[in-house]
PDB file of C-alpha atoms in Angstrom:
ATOM      1  CA  MET A   1       7.275   1.682 -26.722  1.00 76.00           C
ATOM      2  CA  PHE A   2       4.131   4.024 -24.552  1.00 82.00           C
ATOM      3  CA  VAL A   3       1.765   1.599 -25.237  1.00 81.00           C
ATOM      4  CA  ARG A   4       4.363  -1.431 -23.803  1.00 83.00           C
ATOM      5  CA  GLN A   5       4.582   1.161 -20.937  1.00 92.00           C
ATOM      6  CA  LEU A   6       1.559   2.396 -20.841  1.00 93.00           C
ATOM      7  CA  ARG A   7       0.457  -1.251 -20.622  1.00 87.00           C
ATOM      8  CA  ASN A   8       2.994  -1.531 -17.088  1.00 87.00           C
ATOM      9  CA  MET A   9       1.081   1.878 -16.051  1.00 92.00           C
ATOM     10  CA  ILE A  10      -1.716   0.187 -15.546  1.00 89.00           C
ATOM     11  CA  ILE A  11      -0.942  -3.197 -13.969  1.00 85.00           C
ATOM     12  CA  TYR A  12       1.174  -0.915 -11.493  1.00 88.00           C
ATOM     13  CA  ALA A  13      -1.914   0.769 -11.410  1.00 91.00           C
ATOM     14  CA  LEU A  14      -4.642  -1.709 -10.908  1.00 88.00           C
ATOM     15  CA  VAL A  15      -1.576  -3.685  -7.580  1.00 89.00           C
ATOM     16  CA  ILE A  16      -1.423  -0.674  -5.910  1.00 88.00           C
ATOM     17  CA  THR A  17      -5.273  -0.168  -5.998  1.00 90.00           C
ATOM     18  CA  LYS A  18      -5.937  -3.819  -5.015  1.00 90.00           C
ATOM     19  CA  ALA A  19      -3.250  -3.496  -2.353  1.00 88.00           C
ATOM     20  CA  ALA A  20      -4.425   0.039  -0.487  1.00 87.00           C
ATOM     21  CA  ARG A  21      -9.021  -2.155  -0.676  1.00 89.00           C
ATOM     22  CA  MET A  22      -7.141  -4.753   1.134  1.00 89.00           C
ATOM     23  CA  ARG A  23      -6.487  -2.614   4.474  1.00 88.00           C
ATOM     24  CA  ASP A  24      -8.941  -1.763   6.946  1.00 90.00           C
ATOM     25  CA  GLU A  25      -6.525   1.246   7.447  1.00 90.00           C
ATOM     26  CA  SER A  26      -5.150   4.337   6.699  1.00 86.00           C
ATOM     27  CA  ARG A  27      -2.592   4.370   5.817  1.00 81.00           C
ATOM     28  CA  GLY A  28       0.564   7.818   3.966  1.00 77.00           C
ATOM     29  CA  ALA A  29      -1.909   9.100   0.994  1.00 79.00           C
ATOM     30  CA  HIS A  30      -3.965   6.005   1.497  1.00 81.00           C
ATOM     31  CA  TYR A  31      -6.968   6.887   3.488  1.00 84.00           C
ATOM     32  CA  LYS A  32     -10.516   5.066   4.405  1.00 89.00           C
ATOM     33  CA  ARG A  33     -12.981   6.933   5.182  1.00 90.00           C
ATOM     34  CA  GLU A  34     -14.845   3.932   7.558  1.00 93.00           C
ATOM     35  CA  PHE A  35     -10.977   3.283   8.600  1.00 92.00           C
ATOM     36  CA  PRO A  36      -9.891   6.677   9.677  1.00 89.00           C
ATOM     37  CA  THR A  37      -6.651   4.991  12.183  1.00 88.00           C
ATOM     38  CA  ARG A  38      -3.607   3.201  11.128  1.00 88.00           C
ATOM     39  CA  ASP A  39      -3.528  -0.768  12.165  1.00 89.00           C
ATOM     40  CA  ASP A  40      -0.439  -1.145  13.014  1.00 86.00           C
ATOM     41  CA  GLU A  41      -1.569  -4.973  14.604  1.00 85.00           C
ATOM     42  CA  ARG A  42      -2.372  -6.186  11.676  1.00 87.00           C
ATOM     43  CA  PHE A  43      -0.292  -4.316   8.813  1.00 86.00           C
ATOM     44  CA  MET A  44       2.768  -3.110   9.486  1.00 89.00           C
ATOM     45  CA  LYS A  45       4.387  -5.580   7.210  1.00 90.00           C
ATOM     46  CA  ILE A  46       5.585  -5.881   3.670  1.00 90.00           C
ATOM     47  CA  THR A  47       3.031  -6.285   0.652  1.00 90.00           C
ATOM     48  CA  ILE A  48       4.755  -8.679  -1.254  1.00 93.00           C
ATOM     49  CA  VAL A  49       2.738  -8.840  -4.958  1.00 91.00           C
ATOM     50  CA  GLU A  50       2.644 -11.275  -7.246  1.00 90.00           C
ATOM     51  CA  PHE A  51       0.724 -10.879 -10.664  1.00 83.00           C
ATOM     52  CA  ASP A  52      -0.508 -13.633 -12.565  1.00 84.00           C
ATOM     53  CA  PRO A  53       0.034 -13.621 -16.341  1.00 85.00           C
ATOM     54  CA  ALA A  54      -2.773 -16.726 -16.529  1.00 91.00           C
ATOM     55  CA  THR A  55      -5.499 -14.298 -15.144  1.00 88.00           C
ATOM     56  CA  GLU A  56      -3.565 -10.580 -14.967  1.00 80.00           C
ATOM     57  CA  GLU A  57      -4.235 -10.417 -11.905  1.00 85.00           C
ATOM     58  CA  PRO A  58      -2.040  -9.701  -8.503  1.00 88.00           C
ATOM     59  CA  LYS A  59      -1.450 -11.567  -5.774  1.00 91.00           C
ATOM     60  CA  ILE A  60      -0.745  -9.979  -2.257  1.00 91.00           C
ATOM     61  CA  SER A  61       0.117 -11.186   0.687  1.00 93.00           C
ATOM     62  CA  TYR A  62       1.882  -9.643   3.565  1.00 92.00           C
ATOM     63  CA  GLU A  63       4.840 -11.056   5.528  1.00 94.00           C
ATOM     64  CA  GLU A  64       6.368  -9.569   9.063  1.00 92.00           C
ATOM     65  CA  PHE A  65       8.967  -7.746   8.961  1.00 88.00           C
ATOM     66  CA  ASP A  66      11.916  -6.318  12.686  1.00 90.00           C
ATOM     67  CA  HIS A  67      10.806  -2.401  12.978  1.00 86.00           C
ATOM     68  CA  SER A  68      12.498  -3.152  16.344  1.00 88.00           C
ATOM     69  CA  LEU A  69      15.291  -0.242  15.114  1.00 89.00           C
ATOM     70  CA  VAL A  70      12.732   2.449  14.053  1.00 84.00           C
ATOM     71  CA  LYS A  71       9.634   2.629  16.260  1.00 83.00           C
ATOM     72  CA  PRO A  72       6.898   3.503  13.781  1.00 82.00           C
ATOM     73  CA  ARG A  73       5.310   7.032  14.186  1.00 80.00           C
ATOM     74  CA  ALA A  74       1.997   8.978  14.030  1.00 76.00           C
ATOM     75  CA  ARG A  75       2.257  11.394  11.034  1.00 74.00           C
ATOM     76  CA  ASN A  76       0.022  14.372  11.065  1.00 74.00           C
ATOM     77  CA  TYR A  77      -0.567  15.365   7.022  1.00 67.00           C
ATOM     78  CA  ALA A  78      -2.802  17.870   8.288  1.00 72.00           C
ATOM     79  CA  VAL A  79      -0.369  20.630   9.683  1.00 71.00           C
ATOM     80  CA  ALA A  80       1.769  22.021   6.246  1.00 65.00           C
ATOM     81  CA  LYS A  81       5.739  22.107   7.446  1.00 65.00           C
ATOM     82  CA  LYS A  82       7.231  25.538   7.696  1.00 67.00           C
ATOM     83  CA  ALA A  83      10.436  25.655   5.191  1.00 59.00           C
TER      84      ALA A  83
END
């Protein structure tokens, strides 16, 4: 059971890593020194991942979504909230 779950966790880590590396921006916990800000124009999208069992590689694509009800806003992770 653990071995099967470990394999799934490794696949999931591969998917997260590949999707993060494809983005030329910083967003949330994913920070890239060469791209320190968000790029909503290019990357405010839903990330779709399909796993190809033949190649054992994730295929990443993006899909537009309607975010008119909740406007995006910048987050500041450098300042800790006071409880």
